[in-house]
mmCIF file of C-alpha atoms and ligand atoms in Angstrom:
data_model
loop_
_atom_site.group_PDB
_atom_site.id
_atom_site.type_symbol
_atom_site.label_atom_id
_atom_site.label_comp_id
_atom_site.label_asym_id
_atom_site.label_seq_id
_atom_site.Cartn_x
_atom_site.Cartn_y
_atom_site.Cartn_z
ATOM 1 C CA UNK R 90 94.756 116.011 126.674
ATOM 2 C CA UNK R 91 92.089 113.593 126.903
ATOM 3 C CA UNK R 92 91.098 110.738 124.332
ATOM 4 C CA UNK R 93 87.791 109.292 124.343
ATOM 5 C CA UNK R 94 87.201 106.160 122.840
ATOM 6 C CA UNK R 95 83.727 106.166 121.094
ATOM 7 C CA UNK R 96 82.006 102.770 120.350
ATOM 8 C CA UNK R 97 79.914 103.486 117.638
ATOM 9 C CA UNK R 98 77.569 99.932 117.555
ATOM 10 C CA UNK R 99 77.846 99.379 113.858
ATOM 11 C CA UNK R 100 75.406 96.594 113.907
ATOM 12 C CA UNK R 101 77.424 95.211 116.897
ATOM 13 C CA UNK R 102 79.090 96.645 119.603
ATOM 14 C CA UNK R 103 83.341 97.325 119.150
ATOM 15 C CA UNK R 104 83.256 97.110 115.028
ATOM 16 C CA UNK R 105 83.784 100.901 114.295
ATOM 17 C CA UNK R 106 85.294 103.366 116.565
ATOM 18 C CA UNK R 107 86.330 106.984 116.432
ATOM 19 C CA UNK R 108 88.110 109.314 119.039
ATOM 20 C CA UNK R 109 86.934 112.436 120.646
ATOM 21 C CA UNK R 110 90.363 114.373 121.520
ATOM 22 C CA UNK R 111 89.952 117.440 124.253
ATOM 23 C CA UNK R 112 92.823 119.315 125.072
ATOM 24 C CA UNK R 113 90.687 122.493 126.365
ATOM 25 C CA UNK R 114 89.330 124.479 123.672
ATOM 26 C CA UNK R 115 87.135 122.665 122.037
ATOM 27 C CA UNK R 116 87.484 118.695 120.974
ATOM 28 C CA UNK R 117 88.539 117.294 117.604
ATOM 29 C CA UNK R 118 86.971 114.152 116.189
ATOM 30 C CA UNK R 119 88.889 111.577 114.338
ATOM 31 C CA UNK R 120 86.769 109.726 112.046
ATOM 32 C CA UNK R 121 83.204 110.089 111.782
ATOM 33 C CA UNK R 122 82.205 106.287 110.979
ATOM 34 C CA UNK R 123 79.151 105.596 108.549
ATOM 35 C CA UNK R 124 76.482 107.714 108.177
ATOM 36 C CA UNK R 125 74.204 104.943 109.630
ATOM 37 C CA UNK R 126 75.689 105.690 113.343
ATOM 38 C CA UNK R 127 75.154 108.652 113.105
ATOM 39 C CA UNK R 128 72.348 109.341 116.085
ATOM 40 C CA UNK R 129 74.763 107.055 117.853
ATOM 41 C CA UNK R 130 78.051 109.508 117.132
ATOM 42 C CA UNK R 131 75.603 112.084 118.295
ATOM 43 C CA UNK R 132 74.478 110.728 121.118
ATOM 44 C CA UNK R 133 78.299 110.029 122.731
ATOM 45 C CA UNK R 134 79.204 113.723 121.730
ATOM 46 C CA UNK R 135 76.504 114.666 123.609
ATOM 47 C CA UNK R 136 77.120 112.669 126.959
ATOM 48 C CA UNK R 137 80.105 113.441 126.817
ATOM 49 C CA UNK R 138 78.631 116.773 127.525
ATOM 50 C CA UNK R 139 79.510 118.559 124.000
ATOM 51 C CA UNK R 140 77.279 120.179 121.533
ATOM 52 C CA UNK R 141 78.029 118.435 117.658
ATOM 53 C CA UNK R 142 78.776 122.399 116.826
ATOM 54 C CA UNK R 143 81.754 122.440 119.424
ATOM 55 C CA UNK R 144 83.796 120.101 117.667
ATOM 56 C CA UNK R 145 86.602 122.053 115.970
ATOM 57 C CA UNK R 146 87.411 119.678 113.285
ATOM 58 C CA UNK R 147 87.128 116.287 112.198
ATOM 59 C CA UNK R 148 90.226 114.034 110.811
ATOM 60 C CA UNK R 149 89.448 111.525 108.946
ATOM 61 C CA UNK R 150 91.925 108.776 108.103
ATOM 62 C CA UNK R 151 90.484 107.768 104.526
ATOM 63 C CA UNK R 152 87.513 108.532 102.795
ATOM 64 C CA UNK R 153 85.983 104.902 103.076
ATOM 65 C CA UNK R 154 82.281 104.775 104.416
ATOM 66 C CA UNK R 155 83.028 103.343 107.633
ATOM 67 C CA UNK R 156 85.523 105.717 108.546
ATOM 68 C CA UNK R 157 84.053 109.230 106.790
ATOM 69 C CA UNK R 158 80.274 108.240 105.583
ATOM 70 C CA UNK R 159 79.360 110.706 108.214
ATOM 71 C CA UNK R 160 81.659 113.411 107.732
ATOM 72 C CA UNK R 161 79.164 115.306 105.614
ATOM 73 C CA UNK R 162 77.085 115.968 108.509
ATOM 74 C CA UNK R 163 79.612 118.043 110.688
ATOM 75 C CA UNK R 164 80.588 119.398 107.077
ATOM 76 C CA UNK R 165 77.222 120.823 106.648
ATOM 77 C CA UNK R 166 77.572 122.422 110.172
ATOM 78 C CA UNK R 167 80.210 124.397 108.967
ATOM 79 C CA UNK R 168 82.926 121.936 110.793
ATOM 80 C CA UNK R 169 85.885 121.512 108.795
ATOM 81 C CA UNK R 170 87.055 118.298 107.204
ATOM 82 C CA UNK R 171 90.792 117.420 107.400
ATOM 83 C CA UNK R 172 91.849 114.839 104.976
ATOM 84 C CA UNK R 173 94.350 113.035 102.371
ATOM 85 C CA UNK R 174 94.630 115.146 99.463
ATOM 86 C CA UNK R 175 93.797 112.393 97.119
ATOM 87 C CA UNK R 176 90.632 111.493 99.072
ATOM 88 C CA UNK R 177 89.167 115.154 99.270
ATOM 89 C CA UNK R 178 88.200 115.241 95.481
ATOM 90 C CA UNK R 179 86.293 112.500 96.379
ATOM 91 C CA UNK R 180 83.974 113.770 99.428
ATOM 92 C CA UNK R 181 83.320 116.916 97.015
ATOM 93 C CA UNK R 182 82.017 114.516 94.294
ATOM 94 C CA UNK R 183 80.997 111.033 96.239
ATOM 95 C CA UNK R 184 79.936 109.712 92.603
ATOM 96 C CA UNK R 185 83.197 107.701 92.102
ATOM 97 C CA UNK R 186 83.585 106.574 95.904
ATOM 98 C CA UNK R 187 80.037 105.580 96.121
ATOM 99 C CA UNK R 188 79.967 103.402 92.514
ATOM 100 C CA UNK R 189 83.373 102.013 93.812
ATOM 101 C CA UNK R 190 81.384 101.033 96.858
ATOM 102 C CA UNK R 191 78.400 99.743 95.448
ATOM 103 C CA UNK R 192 80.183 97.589 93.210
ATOM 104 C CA UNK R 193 81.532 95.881 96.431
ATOM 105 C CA UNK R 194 78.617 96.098 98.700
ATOM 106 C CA UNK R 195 75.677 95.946 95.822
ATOM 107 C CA UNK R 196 71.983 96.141 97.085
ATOM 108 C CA UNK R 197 73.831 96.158 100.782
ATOM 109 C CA UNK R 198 74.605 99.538 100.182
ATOM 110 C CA UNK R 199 71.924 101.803 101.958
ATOM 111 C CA UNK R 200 71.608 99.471 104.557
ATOM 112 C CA UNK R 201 75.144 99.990 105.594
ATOM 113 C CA UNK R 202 75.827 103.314 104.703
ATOM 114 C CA UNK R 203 72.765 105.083 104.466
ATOM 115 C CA UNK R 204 72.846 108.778 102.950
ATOM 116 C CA UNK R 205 75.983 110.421 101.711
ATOM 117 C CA UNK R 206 76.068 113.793 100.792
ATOM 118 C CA UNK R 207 78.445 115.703 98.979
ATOM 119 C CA UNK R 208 80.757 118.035 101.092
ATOM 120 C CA UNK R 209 81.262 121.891 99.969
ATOM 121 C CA UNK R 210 85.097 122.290 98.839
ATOM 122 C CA UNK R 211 85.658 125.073 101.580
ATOM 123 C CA UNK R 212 84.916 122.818 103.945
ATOM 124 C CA UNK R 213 87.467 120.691 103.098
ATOM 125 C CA UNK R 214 91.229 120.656 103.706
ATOM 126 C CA UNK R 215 93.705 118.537 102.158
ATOM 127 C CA UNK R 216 96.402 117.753 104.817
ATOM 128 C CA UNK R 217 99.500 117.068 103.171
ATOM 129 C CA UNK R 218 101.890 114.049 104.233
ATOM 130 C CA UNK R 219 104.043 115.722 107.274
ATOM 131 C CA UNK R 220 101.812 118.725 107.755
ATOM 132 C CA UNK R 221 101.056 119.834 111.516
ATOM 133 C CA UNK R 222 97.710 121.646 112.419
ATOM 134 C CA UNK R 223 96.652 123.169 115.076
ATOM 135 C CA UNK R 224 92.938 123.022 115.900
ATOM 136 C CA UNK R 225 91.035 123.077 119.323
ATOM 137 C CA UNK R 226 94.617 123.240 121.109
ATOM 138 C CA UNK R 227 95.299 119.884 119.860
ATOM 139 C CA UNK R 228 98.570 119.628 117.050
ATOM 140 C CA UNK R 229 98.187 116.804 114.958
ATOM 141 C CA UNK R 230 100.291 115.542 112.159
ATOM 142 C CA UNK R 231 99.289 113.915 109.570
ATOM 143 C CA UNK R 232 101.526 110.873 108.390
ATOM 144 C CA UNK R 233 100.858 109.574 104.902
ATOM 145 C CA UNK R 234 100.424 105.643 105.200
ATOM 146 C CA UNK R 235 98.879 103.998 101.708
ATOM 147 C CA UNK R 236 98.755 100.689 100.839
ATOM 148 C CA UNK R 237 94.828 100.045 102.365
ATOM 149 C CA UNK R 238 93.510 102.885 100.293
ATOM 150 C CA UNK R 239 95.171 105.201 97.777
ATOM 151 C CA UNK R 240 94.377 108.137 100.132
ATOM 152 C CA UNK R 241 95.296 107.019 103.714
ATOM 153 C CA UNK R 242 96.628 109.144 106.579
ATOM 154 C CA UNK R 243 97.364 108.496 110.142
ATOM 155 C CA UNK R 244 97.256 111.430 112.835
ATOM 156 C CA UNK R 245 100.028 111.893 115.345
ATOM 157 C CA UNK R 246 99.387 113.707 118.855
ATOM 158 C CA UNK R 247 102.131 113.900 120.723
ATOM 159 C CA UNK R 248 103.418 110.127 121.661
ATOM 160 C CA UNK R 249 99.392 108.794 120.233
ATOM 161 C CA UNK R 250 99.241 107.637 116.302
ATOM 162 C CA UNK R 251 95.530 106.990 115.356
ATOM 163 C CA UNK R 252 96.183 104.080 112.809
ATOM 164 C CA UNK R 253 92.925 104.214 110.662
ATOM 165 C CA UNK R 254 93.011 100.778 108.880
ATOM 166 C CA UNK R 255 96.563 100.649 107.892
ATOM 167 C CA UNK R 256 97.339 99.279 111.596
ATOM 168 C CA UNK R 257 94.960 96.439 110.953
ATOM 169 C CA UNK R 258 92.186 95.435 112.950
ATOM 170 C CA UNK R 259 92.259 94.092 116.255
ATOM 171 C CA UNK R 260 89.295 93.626 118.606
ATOM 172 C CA UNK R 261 89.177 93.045 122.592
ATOM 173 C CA UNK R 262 92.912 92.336 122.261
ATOM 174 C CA UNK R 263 92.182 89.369 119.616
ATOM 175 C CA UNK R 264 94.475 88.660 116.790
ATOM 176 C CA UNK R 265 96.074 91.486 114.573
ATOM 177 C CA UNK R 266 93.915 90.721 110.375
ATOM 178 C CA UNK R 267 94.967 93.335 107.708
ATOM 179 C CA UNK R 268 91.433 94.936 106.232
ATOM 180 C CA UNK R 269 92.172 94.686 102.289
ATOM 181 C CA UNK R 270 89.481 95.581 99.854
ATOM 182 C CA UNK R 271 89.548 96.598 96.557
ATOM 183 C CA UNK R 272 90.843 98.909 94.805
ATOM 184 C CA UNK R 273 93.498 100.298 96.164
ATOM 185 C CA UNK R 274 95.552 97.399 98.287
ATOM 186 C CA UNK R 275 99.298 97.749 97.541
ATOM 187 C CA UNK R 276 101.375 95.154 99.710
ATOM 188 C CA UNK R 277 104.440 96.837 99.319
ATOM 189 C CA UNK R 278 103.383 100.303 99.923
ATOM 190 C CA UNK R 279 101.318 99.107 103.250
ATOM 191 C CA UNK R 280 104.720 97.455 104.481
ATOM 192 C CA UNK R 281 106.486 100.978 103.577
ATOM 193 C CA UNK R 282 103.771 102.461 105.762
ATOM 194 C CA UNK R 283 104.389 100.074 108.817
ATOM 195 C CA UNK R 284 108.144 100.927 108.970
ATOM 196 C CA UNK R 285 107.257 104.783 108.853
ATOM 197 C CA UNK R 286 104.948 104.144 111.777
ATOM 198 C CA UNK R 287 107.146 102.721 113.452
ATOM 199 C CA UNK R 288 109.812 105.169 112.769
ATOM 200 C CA UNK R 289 107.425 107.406 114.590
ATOM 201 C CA UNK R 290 107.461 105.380 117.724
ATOM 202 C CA UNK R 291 104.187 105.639 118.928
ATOM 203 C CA UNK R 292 103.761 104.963 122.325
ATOM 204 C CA UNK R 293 100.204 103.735 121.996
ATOM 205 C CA UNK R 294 97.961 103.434 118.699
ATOM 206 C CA UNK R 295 94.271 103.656 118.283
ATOM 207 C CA UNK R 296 92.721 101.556 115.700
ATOM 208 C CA UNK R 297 89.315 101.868 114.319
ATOM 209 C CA UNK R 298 88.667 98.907 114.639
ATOM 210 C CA UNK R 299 88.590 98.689 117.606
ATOM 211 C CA UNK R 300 90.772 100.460 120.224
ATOM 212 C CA UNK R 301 93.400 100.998 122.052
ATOM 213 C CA UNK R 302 96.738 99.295 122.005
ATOM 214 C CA UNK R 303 100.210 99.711 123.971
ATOM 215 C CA UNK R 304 101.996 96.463 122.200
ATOM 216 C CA UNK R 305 102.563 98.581 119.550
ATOM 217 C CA UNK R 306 105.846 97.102 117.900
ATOM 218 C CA UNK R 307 104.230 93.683 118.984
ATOM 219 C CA UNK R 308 101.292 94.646 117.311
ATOM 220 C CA UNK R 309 102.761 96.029 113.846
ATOM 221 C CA UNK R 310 105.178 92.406 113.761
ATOM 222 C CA UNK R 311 102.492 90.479 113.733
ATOM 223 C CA UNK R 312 100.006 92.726 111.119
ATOM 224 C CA UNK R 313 103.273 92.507 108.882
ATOM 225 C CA UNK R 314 103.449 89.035 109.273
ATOM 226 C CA UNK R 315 99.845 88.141 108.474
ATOM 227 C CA UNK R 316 99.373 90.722 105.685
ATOM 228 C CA UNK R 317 102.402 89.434 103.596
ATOM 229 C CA UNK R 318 101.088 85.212 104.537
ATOM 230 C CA UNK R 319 97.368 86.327 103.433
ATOM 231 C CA UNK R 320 99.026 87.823 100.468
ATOM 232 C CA UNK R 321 101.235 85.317 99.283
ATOM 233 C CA UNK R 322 98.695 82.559 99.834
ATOM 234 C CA UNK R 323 96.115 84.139 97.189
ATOM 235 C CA UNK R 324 98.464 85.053 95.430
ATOM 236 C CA UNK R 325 99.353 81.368 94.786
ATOM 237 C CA UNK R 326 95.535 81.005 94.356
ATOM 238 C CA UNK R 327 95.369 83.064 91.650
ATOM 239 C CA UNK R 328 98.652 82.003 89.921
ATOM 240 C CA UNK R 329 96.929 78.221 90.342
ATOM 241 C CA UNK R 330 93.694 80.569 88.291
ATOM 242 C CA UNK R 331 91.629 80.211 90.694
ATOM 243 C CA UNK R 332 88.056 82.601 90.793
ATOM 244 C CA UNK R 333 87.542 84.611 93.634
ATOM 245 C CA UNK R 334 84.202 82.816 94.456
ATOM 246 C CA UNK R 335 86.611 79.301 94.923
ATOM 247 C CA UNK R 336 89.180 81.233 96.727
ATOM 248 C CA UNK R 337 86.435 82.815 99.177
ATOM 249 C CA UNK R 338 85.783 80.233 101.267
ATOM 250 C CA UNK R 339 88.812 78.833 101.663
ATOM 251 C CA UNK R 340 90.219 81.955 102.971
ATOM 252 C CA UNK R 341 86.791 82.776 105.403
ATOM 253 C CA UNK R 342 87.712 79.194 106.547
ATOM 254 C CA UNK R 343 91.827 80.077 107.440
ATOM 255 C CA UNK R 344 90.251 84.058 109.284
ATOM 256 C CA UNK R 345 87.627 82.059 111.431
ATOM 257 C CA UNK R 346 90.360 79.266 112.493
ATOM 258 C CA UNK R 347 93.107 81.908 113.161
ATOM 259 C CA UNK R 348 90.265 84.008 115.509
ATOM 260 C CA UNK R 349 89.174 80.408 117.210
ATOM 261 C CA UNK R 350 92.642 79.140 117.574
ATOM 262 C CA UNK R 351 93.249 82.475 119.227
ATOM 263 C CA UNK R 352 89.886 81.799 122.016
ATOM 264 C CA UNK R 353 88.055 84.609 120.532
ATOM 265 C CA UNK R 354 84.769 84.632 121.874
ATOM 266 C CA UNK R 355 81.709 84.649 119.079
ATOM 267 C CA UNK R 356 80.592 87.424 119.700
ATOM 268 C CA UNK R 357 84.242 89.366 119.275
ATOM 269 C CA UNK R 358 83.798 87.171 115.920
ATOM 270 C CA UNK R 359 80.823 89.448 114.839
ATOM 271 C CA UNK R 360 82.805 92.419 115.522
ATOM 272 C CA UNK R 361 85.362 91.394 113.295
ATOM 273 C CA UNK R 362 83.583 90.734 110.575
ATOM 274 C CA UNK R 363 81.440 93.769 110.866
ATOM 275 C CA UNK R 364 84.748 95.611 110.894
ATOM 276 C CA UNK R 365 86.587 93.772 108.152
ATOM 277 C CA UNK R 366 84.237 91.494 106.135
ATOM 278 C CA UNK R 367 86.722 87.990 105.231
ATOM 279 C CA UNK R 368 85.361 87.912 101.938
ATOM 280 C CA UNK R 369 85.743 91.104 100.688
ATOM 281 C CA UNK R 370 89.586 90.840 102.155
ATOM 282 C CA UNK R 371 89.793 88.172 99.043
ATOM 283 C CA UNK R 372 88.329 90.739 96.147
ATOM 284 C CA UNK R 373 91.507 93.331 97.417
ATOM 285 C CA UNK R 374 94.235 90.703 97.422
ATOM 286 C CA UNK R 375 93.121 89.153 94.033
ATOM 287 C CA UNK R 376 93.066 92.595 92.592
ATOM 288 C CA UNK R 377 96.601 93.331 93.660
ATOM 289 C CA UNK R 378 97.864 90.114 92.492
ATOM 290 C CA UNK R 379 96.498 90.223 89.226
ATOM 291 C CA UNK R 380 97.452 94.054 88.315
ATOM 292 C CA UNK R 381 100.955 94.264 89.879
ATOM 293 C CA UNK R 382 102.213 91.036 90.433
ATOM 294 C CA UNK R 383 101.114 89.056 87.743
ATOM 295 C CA UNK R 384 100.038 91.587 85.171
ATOM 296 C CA UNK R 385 97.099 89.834 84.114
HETATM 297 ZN ZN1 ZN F 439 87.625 100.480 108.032
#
């Protein structure tokens, strides 16, 4: 088996990655990215010396537009679509995720995501939490992990676990920052998810943002770590009632130190935020907080 890493230059180069898995007949894909790479997903399918038609299926991890915005595409090819069973309604009928999404992103939208078309039901397939498949040669599992999104999965093959965004995201070996936006982030759930990864015992994870990783108990301590600190401090924030736009700042302020204290270089800092935008990271937490913490 053989895992290609494919960089696909969302506005910078190592924001948004997905994998190209051969194992013989015929590669998988896990994760598409945004519909905006497209040409570029295209383009690294193609040197590495496939046709888009010979990929067998395409995983996707959750439904969000930087990890499936461009799973309509291989969709409309007649490639099938492996996903969460709560996020497949939801790639038949985009109306929801995409309002969802513009809410967040607002007149940002098409110039991050582009086009997103709505994916034909039998060319979906809700993979349930545990479920093995067996596509291309290549058995995956699919391990349920929410707590990012309502709707999250990470694939297993053999001792590799491709993390989506509930492994956090990590860039040219930089410090480990939890991605939470709105709606769905659920503190306790994403710590539920860490222990079942590790349960699993990866020997080495593959984030989408960006890359691969070996330290992977290292790696999960210190995601755990920050997620519950970034947590607790807005949620004292918004116990003190505090407005997101006061809180922003502030907690752009604490990412940027942790990545400089840490010698990232600046442009690794673009890639980061590219990948995981600071500010939107406050709009998640404050959410949480306020629904099932403080029941406000
Ligand atoms: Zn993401």
């Amino acid at each position: 088996m053989r895992i290609n890493t494919i960089d696909l230059n969302f506005f910078t180069p190592k924001a948004v990655a997905c994998y190209l898995v051969e194992a013989g007949s015929g590669p998988i894909l896990i994760e598409t990215g945004p519909d905006t790479t497209f040409p570029n997903l295209k383009g690294a399918i193609e040197g590495l010396g496939y046709d888009l038609r010979d990929i067998r299926g395409v995983f996707v991890t959750h439904i969000h537009l930087d990890h499936a915005g461009a799973a309509w595409h291989f969709a409309s090819m007649g490639i099938r679509i492996y996903v969460h069973p709560f996020g497949a309604p939801h790639i038949v009928d985009p109306t929801r995720l995409l309002a969802s999404a513009r809410r967040i992103y607002k007149d940002q939208m098409e110039l991050l995501w582009g086009r997103v078309e709505a994916i034909s039901g039998e060319y979906v397939y809700a993979i349930k939490d545990g479920e093995r498949v067996r596509v291309g040669g290549i058995e995956v599992e699919a391990v349920e992990t929410l707590g990012h999104a309502s709707h999250h999965h990470a694939y297993l093959i053999e001792n590799s676990m491709f993390v989506g965004d509930i492994g956090g995201i990590r860039i040219e070996g930089g410090p480990v920052l939890p991605p939470t936006p709105p709606p769905d982030v659920h503190i306790e759930r994403w710590l539920e998810s860490l222990r079942k990864i590790r349960k699993r015992r990866p020997e080495v994870i593959f984030l989408s943002h960006f890359g691969r990783y070996e330290d992977v108990f290292k790696h999960l301590d210190e995601l755990e770590r920050r997620l519950v600190e970034y947590s607790e401090w807005v949620g004292k924030k918004v116990e003190e009632g505090k407005e997101d736009e006061e809180i922003i700042p502030e907690f752009v302020g604490m990412c940027h130190r942790v990545l400089e204290e840490a010698g990232v270089d600046p442009s690794t800092v673009k890639a980061y935020e590219y990948a995981d935008p600071f500010w939107m990271n406050v709009l998640g937490l404050t959410r949480y907080w306020k629904k099932f913490r403080l029941q406000l």
